[in-house]
Amino acid sequence: MPRPRAEPAMPGPESAGGALRRVPVQRRSAERLARILDACARELDEGGYERLSTRAVAARAGVPIGSVYRFFSDKRAMTDALAHRNLDEFLDRTAARLAEPGTGTDWRAAVDVLVDEYTAMKRTAPGFALVEFGAPDESNQDLADRLPELLGDRLTADPADPRLRLALTVAVEAADAALQLAFRVGRMGDSRVIDEVKVLVRAYLGTVLE
């Protein structure tokens, strides 16, 4: 599903999570970094994280191996940058959907949109099946931390409330685990499980957002 866009989203110094050795300034350098991350995503789809190598990524991207090391110290840093790019795209797509007329203005409607956008990226975004919003085996804390700003006035509790922050973290981790089940059941995601994830998250968040 990713939306067509004129230029690939590029991780900046903040969104790259410190993974970048050098932040691209010139357009040519930014385009090269985008090709490297695109190649990394494709390599992950085809061979998984264990078989991923900076040399294979460089060959696929059509750049010298030195260009990869100019941006990244190793494959972990590269996948971390890819994960942060995924997160930025996911949040952009979700924000665009939430701004559409008829989407609904409460947090429950936002939960449905979040699950739908995640599911769509899981189905079609290169590399997303393995590297979502963090390198393999990492938590989804970055996503949970950015939800209050994304949801804004839809939240019926103080965004700074520690209980809400904890609830968002638990909701994100629970949804992620359940959605992994959906994609184990079927390659495109079992729609019944996906619907149940929405019910689960809405019911749980209702304990702090009612």
mmCIF file of C-alpha atoms in Angstrom:
data_model
loop_
_atom_site.group_PDB
_atom_site.id
_atom_site.type_symbol
_atom_site.label_atom_id
_atom_site.label_comp_id
_atom_site.label_asym_id
_atom_site.label_seq_id
_atom_site.Cartn_x
_atom_site.Cartn_y
_atom_site.Cartn_z
ATOM 1 C CA MET A 1 0.000 0.000 0.000
ATOM 2 C CA PRO A 2 2.475 2.868 0.331
ATOM 3 C CA ARG A 3 0.979 6.027 -1.219
ATOM 4 C CA PRO A 4 2.717 7.125 -4.399
ATOM 5 C CA ARG A 5 4.953 10.066 -3.685
ATOM 6 C CA ALA A 6 7.169 12.267 -5.760
ATOM 7 C CA GLU A 7 10.259 11.666 -3.657
ATOM 8 C CA PRO A 8 11.126 8.939 -1.149
ATOM 9 C CA ALA A 9 10.830 9.922 2.481
ATOM 10 C CA MET A 10 14.239 10.545 3.907
ATOM 11 C CA PRO A 11 15.192 10.102 7.545
ATOM 12 C CA GLY A 12 16.475 13.333 9.045
ATOM 13 C CA PRO A 13 18.826 13.592 11.990
ATOM 14 C CA GLU A 14 15.961 13.166 14.459
ATOM 15 C CA SER A 15 13.983 10.448 12.656
ATOM 16 C CA ALA A 16 17.069 8.375 11.900
ATOM 17 C CA GLY A 17 17.433 7.745 15.618
ATOM 18 C CA GLY A 18 21.157 8.430 15.574
ATOM 19 C CA ALA A 19 21.748 5.628 13.056
ATOM 20 C CA LEU A 20 23.182 7.907 10.378
ATOM 21 C CA ARG A 21 26.887 8.701 10.423
ATOM 22 C CA ARG A 22 26.279 11.598 8.068
ATOM 23 C CA VAL A 23 23.037 13.436 7.344
ATOM 24 C CA PRO A 24 22.629 14.128 3.626
ATOM 25 C CA VAL A 25 22.550 17.793 2.712
ATOM 26 C CA GLN A 26 22.621 17.782 -1.072
ATOM 27 C CA ARG A 27 19.782 16.281 -3.109
ATOM 28 C CA ARG A 28 22.129 13.825 -4.796
ATOM 29 C CA SER A 29 23.318 12.501 -1.456
ATOM 30 C CA ALA A 30 19.735 12.207 -0.174
ATOM 31 C CA GLU A 31 18.722 10.255 -3.267
ATOM 32 C CA ARG A 32 21.665 7.904 -2.768
ATOM 33 C CA LEU A 33 20.648 7.289 0.820
ATOM 34 C CA ALA A 34 17.095 6.563 -0.320
ATOM 35 C CA ARG A 35 18.402 3.989 -2.822
ATOM 36 C CA ILE A 36 20.450 2.319 -0.102
ATOM 37 C CA LEU A 37 17.445 2.032 2.217
ATOM 38 C CA ASP A 38 15.243 0.793 -0.622
ATOM 39 C CA ALA A 39 17.843 -1.855 -1.443
ATOM 40 C CA CYS A 40 18.092 -2.812 2.220
ATOM 41 C CA ALA A 41 14.323 -3.356 2.332
ATOM 42 C CA ARG A 42 14.394 -5.600 -0.746
ATOM 43 C CA GLU A 43 17.305 -7.611 0.590
ATOM 44 C CA LEU A 44 15.435 -8.158 3.849
ATOM 45 C CA ASP A 45 12.396 -9.428 1.955
ATOM 46 C CA GLU A 46 14.470 -11.900 -0.002
ATOM 47 C CA GLY A 47 16.993 -13.156 2.520
ATOM 48 C CA GLY A 48 16.064 -11.999 6.015
ATOM 49 C CA TYR A 49 18.167 -10.122 8.538
ATOM 50 C CA GLU A 50 20.816 -12.805 9.083
ATOM 51 C CA ARG A 51 21.740 -12.879 5.380
ATOM 52 C CA LEU A 52 21.655 -9.110 5.002
ATOM 53 C CA SER A 53 25.039 -7.593 4.156
ATOM 54 C CA THR A 54 26.211 -4.095 3.406
ATOM 55 C CA ARG A 55 27.990 -5.383 0.283
ATOM 56 C CA ALA A 56 24.781 -6.882 -1.135
ATOM 57 C CA VAL A 57 22.890 -3.694 -0.369
ATOM 58 C CA ALA A 58 25.534 -1.595 -2.116
ATOM 59 C CA ALA A 59 25.413 -3.830 -5.198
ATOM 60 C CA ARG A 60 21.642 -3.685 -5.338
ATOM 61 C CA ALA A 61 21.556 0.071 -4.862
ATOM 62 C CA GLY A 62 24.215 0.549 -7.538
ATOM 63 C CA VAL A 63 26.553 2.472 -5.249
ATOM 64 C CA PRO A 64 30.123 1.855 -4.042
ATOM 65 C CA ILE A 65 30.408 0.012 -0.741
ATOM 66 C CA GLY A 66 32.058 3.139 0.657
ATOM 67 C CA SER A 67 28.799 5.039 0.118
ATOM 68 C CA VAL A 68 27.019 2.646 2.446
ATOM 69 C CA TYR A 69 29.673 3.060 5.140
ATOM 70 C CA ARG A 70 29.572 6.804 4.692
ATOM 71 C CA PHE A 71 26.040 6.673 6.105
ATOM 72 C CA PHE A 72 26.048 3.546 8.277
ATOM 73 C CA SER A 73 28.511 1.788 10.551
ATOM 74 C CA ASP A 74 26.961 -1.649 9.984
ATOM 75 C CA LYS A 75 23.807 -3.445 8.900
ATOM 76 C CA ARG A 76 22.151 -2.866 12.275
ATOM 77 C CA ALA A 77 22.420 0.896 11.839
ATOM 78 C CA MET A 78 21.082 0.546 8.305
ATOM 79 C CA THR A 79 18.014 -1.444 9.389
ATOM 80 C CA ASP A 80 17.453 1.003 12.242
ATOM 81 C CA ALA A 81 17.307 3.866 9.751
ATOM 82 C CA LEU A 82 14.918 1.859 7.588
ATOM 83 C CA ALA A 83 12.695 1.256 10.621
ATOM 84 C CA HIS A 84 12.587 4.971 11.425
ATOM 85 C CA ARG A 85 11.725 5.753 7.809
ATOM 86 C CA ASN A 86 8.906 3.212 8.084
ATOM 87 C CA LEU A 87 7.653 4.908 11.229
ATOM 88 C CA ASP A 88 7.704 8.339 9.617
ATOM 89 C CA GLU A 89 5.781 7.044 6.607
ATOM 90 C CA PHE A 90 3.275 5.223 8.793
ATOM 91 C CA LEU A 91 2.587 8.353 10.839
ATOM 92 C CA ASP A 92 2.312 10.510 7.698
ATOM 93 C CA ARG A 93 -0.148 8.104 6.116
ATOM 94 C CA THR A 94 -2.180 7.838 9.296
ATOM 95 C CA ALA A 95 -2.313 11.620 9.751
ATOM 96 C CA ALA A 96 -3.505 12.017 6.162
ATOM 97 C CA ARG A 97 -6.244 9.432 6.701
ATOM 98 C CA LEU A 98 -7.356 11.033 9.957
ATOM 99 C CA ALA A 99 -7.677 14.384 8.175
ATOM 100 C CA GLU A 100 -10.045 12.974 5.558
ATOM 101 C CA PRO A 101 -13.735 13.925 5.852
ATOM 102 C CA GLY A 102 -15.916 11.215 7.346
ATOM 103 C CA THR A 103 -13.096 9.484 9.211
ATOM 104 C CA GLY A 104 -14.540 10.294 12.617
ATOM 105 C CA THR A 105 -13.190 12.617 15.247
ATOM 106 C CA ASP A 106 -12.721 10.398 18.298
ATOM 107 C CA TRP A 107 -9.889 8.127 19.385
ATOM 108 C CA ARG A 108 -11.843 4.969 18.519
ATOM 109 C CA ALA A 109 -11.924 5.918 14.848
ATOM 110 C CA ALA A 110 -8.199 6.652 15.076
ATOM 111 C CA VAL A 111 -7.543 3.135 16.400
ATOM 112 C CA ASP A 112 -9.226 1.666 13.337
ATOM 113 C CA VAL A 113 -7.158 3.862 11.017
ATOM 114 C CA LEU A 114 -3.916 2.973 12.793
ATOM 115 C CA VAL A 115 -4.618 -0.745 12.457
ATOM 116 C CA ASP A 116 -5.688 -0.380 8.820
ATOM 117 C CA GLU A 117 -2.567 1.572 7.852
ATOM 118 C CA TYR A 118 -0.284 -0.851 9.661
ATOM 119 C CA THR A 119 -1.984 -3.779 7.930
ATOM 120 C CA ALA A 120 -1.653 -2.160 4.527
ATOM 121 C CA MET A 121 2.055 -1.477 4.999
ATOM 122 C CA LYS A 122 2.563 -5.017 6.263
ATOM 123 C CA ARG A 123 1.094 -6.308 3.012
ATOM 124 C CA THR A 124 3.000 -4.190 0.540
ATOM 125 C CA ALA A 125 5.835 -2.041 1.956
ATOM 126 C CA PRO A 126 9.230 -3.600 1.107
ATOM 127 C CA GLY A 127 11.089 -4.827 4.186
ATOM 128 C CA PHE A 128 8.191 -4.016 6.512
ATOM 129 C CA ALA A 129 7.347 -7.660 7.169
ATOM 130 C CA LEU A 130 10.628 -8.001 9.074
ATOM 131 C CA VAL A 131 11.603 -4.471 10.072
ATOM 132 C CA GLU A 132 8.588 -2.433 11.108
ATOM 133 C CA PHE A 133 9.316 0.475 13.457
ATOM 134 C CA GLY A 134 12.454 -0.942 15.035
ATOM 135 C CA ALA A 135 15.258 -3.321 14.239
ATOM 136 C CA PRO A 136 14.409 -7.030 14.753
ATOM 137 C CA ASP A 137 13.445 -7.886 18.353
ATOM 138 C CA GLU A 138 13.181 -4.236 19.419
ATOM 139 C CA SER A 139 10.116 -2.762 21.104
ATOM 140 C CA ASN A 140 7.643 -0.317 19.564
ATOM 141 C CA GLN A 141 8.388 2.421 22.085
ATOM 142 C CA ASP A 142 9.097 5.030 19.407
ATOM 143 C CA LEU A 143 5.620 4.565 17.963
ATOM 144 C CA ALA A 144 3.961 4.714 21.382
ATOM 145 C CA ASP A 145 5.876 7.913 22.217
ATOM 146 C CA ARG A 146 4.662 9.645 19.050
ATOM 147 C CA LEU A 147 0.997 8.708 19.318
ATOM 148 C CA PRO A 148 -0.071 11.565 21.650
ATOM 149 C CA GLU A 149 1.034 14.161 19.109
ATOM 150 C CA LEU A 150 -0.609 12.238 16.263
ATOM 151 C CA LEU A 151 -3.919 11.796 18.083
ATOM 152 C CA GLY A 152 -4.004 15.327 19.484
ATOM 153 C CA ASP A 153 -7.498 16.470 20.502
ATOM 154 C CA ARG A 154 -8.892 12.976 19.971
ATOM 155 C CA LEU A 155 -7.391 12.007 23.305
ATOM 156 C CA THR A 156 -9.718 12.498 26.266
ATOM 157 C CA ALA A 157 -6.909 12.332 28.813
ATOM 158 C CA ASP A 158 -3.876 14.496 29.507
ATOM 159 C CA PRO A 159 -1.149 13.405 27.040
ATOM 160 C CA ALA A 160 1.412 13.859 29.829
ATOM 161 C CA ASP A 161 -0.454 11.506 32.180
ATOM 162 C CA PRO A 162 1.914 8.592 32.978
ATOM 163 C CA ARG A 163 -1.026 6.178 33.025
ATOM 164 C CA LEU A 164 -2.002 7.155 29.475
ATOM 165 C CA ARG A 165 1.609 6.843 28.323
ATOM 166 C CA LEU A 166 1.799 3.359 29.798
ATOM 167 C CA ALA A 167 -1.556 2.400 28.296
ATOM 168 C CA LEU A 168 -0.439 3.507 24.827
ATOM 169 C CA THR A 169 2.734 1.452 25.154
ATOM 170 C CA VAL A 170 0.809 -1.636 26.246
ATOM 171 C CA ALA A 171 -1.789 -1.129 23.498
ATOM 172 C CA VAL A 172 0.874 -0.837 20.811
ATOM 173 C CA GLU A 173 2.722 -3.946 21.987
ATOM 174 C CA ALA A 174 -0.506 -5.960 22.333
ATOM 175 C CA ALA A 175 -1.693 -4.896 18.888
ATOM 176 C CA ASP A 176 1.668 -5.747 17.363
ATOM 177 C CA ALA A 177 1.648 -9.245 18.862
ATOM 178 C CA ALA A 178 -1.924 -9.912 17.757
ATOM 179 C CA LEU A 179 -1.278 -8.590 14.253
ATOM 180 C CA GLN A 180 1.734 -10.876 13.960
ATOM 181 C CA LEU A 181 -0.746 -13.695 14.557
ATOM 182 C CA ALA A 182 -2.967 -12.357 11.776
ATOM 183 C CA PHE A 183 -0.082 -12.571 9.330
ATOM 184 C CA ARG A 184 0.939 -16.025 10.481
ATOM 185 C CA VAL A 185 -2.576 -17.247 9.792
ATOM 186 C CA GLY A 186 -2.560 -15.771 6.275
ATOM 187 C CA ARG A 187 0.078 -14.119 4.107
ATOM 188 C CA MET A 188 -2.145 -11.085 3.559
ATOM 189 C CA GLY A 189 -3.382 -11.042 7.139
ATOM 190 C CA ASP A 190 -6.480 -12.795 8.435
ATOM 191 C CA SER A 191 -9.260 -10.185 8.366
ATOM 192 C CA ARG A 192 -11.034 -11.807 11.321
ATOM 193 C CA VAL A 193 -7.971 -11.449 13.528
ATOM 194 C CA ILE A 194 -7.408 -7.879 12.325
ATOM 195 C CA ASP A 195 -10.975 -6.956 13.275
ATOM 196 C CA GLU A 196 -10.478 -8.519 16.706
ATOM 197 C CA VAL A 197 -7.317 -6.456 17.211
ATOM 198 C CA LYS A 198 -9.384 -3.285 16.776
ATOM 199 C CA VAL A 199 -11.890 -4.543 19.337
ATOM 200 C CA LEU A 200 -9.092 -5.441 21.754
ATOM 201 C CA VAL A 201 -7.313 -2.083 21.522
ATOM 202 C CA ARG A 202 -10.505 -0.028 21.728
ATOM 203 C CA ALA A 203 -11.663 -1.966 24.808
ATOM 204 C CA TYR A 204 -8.327 -1.625 26.564
ATOM 205 C CA LEU A 205 -7.786 2.063 25.828
ATOM 206 C CA GLY A 206 -11.357 2.659 26.929
ATOM 207 C CA THR A 207 -10.195 2.053 30.486
ATOM 208 C CA VAL A 208 -8.192 5.287 30.403
ATOM 209 C CA LEU A 209 -9.893 7.310 27.675
ATOM 210 C CA GLU A 210 -13.577 7.000 28.572
#
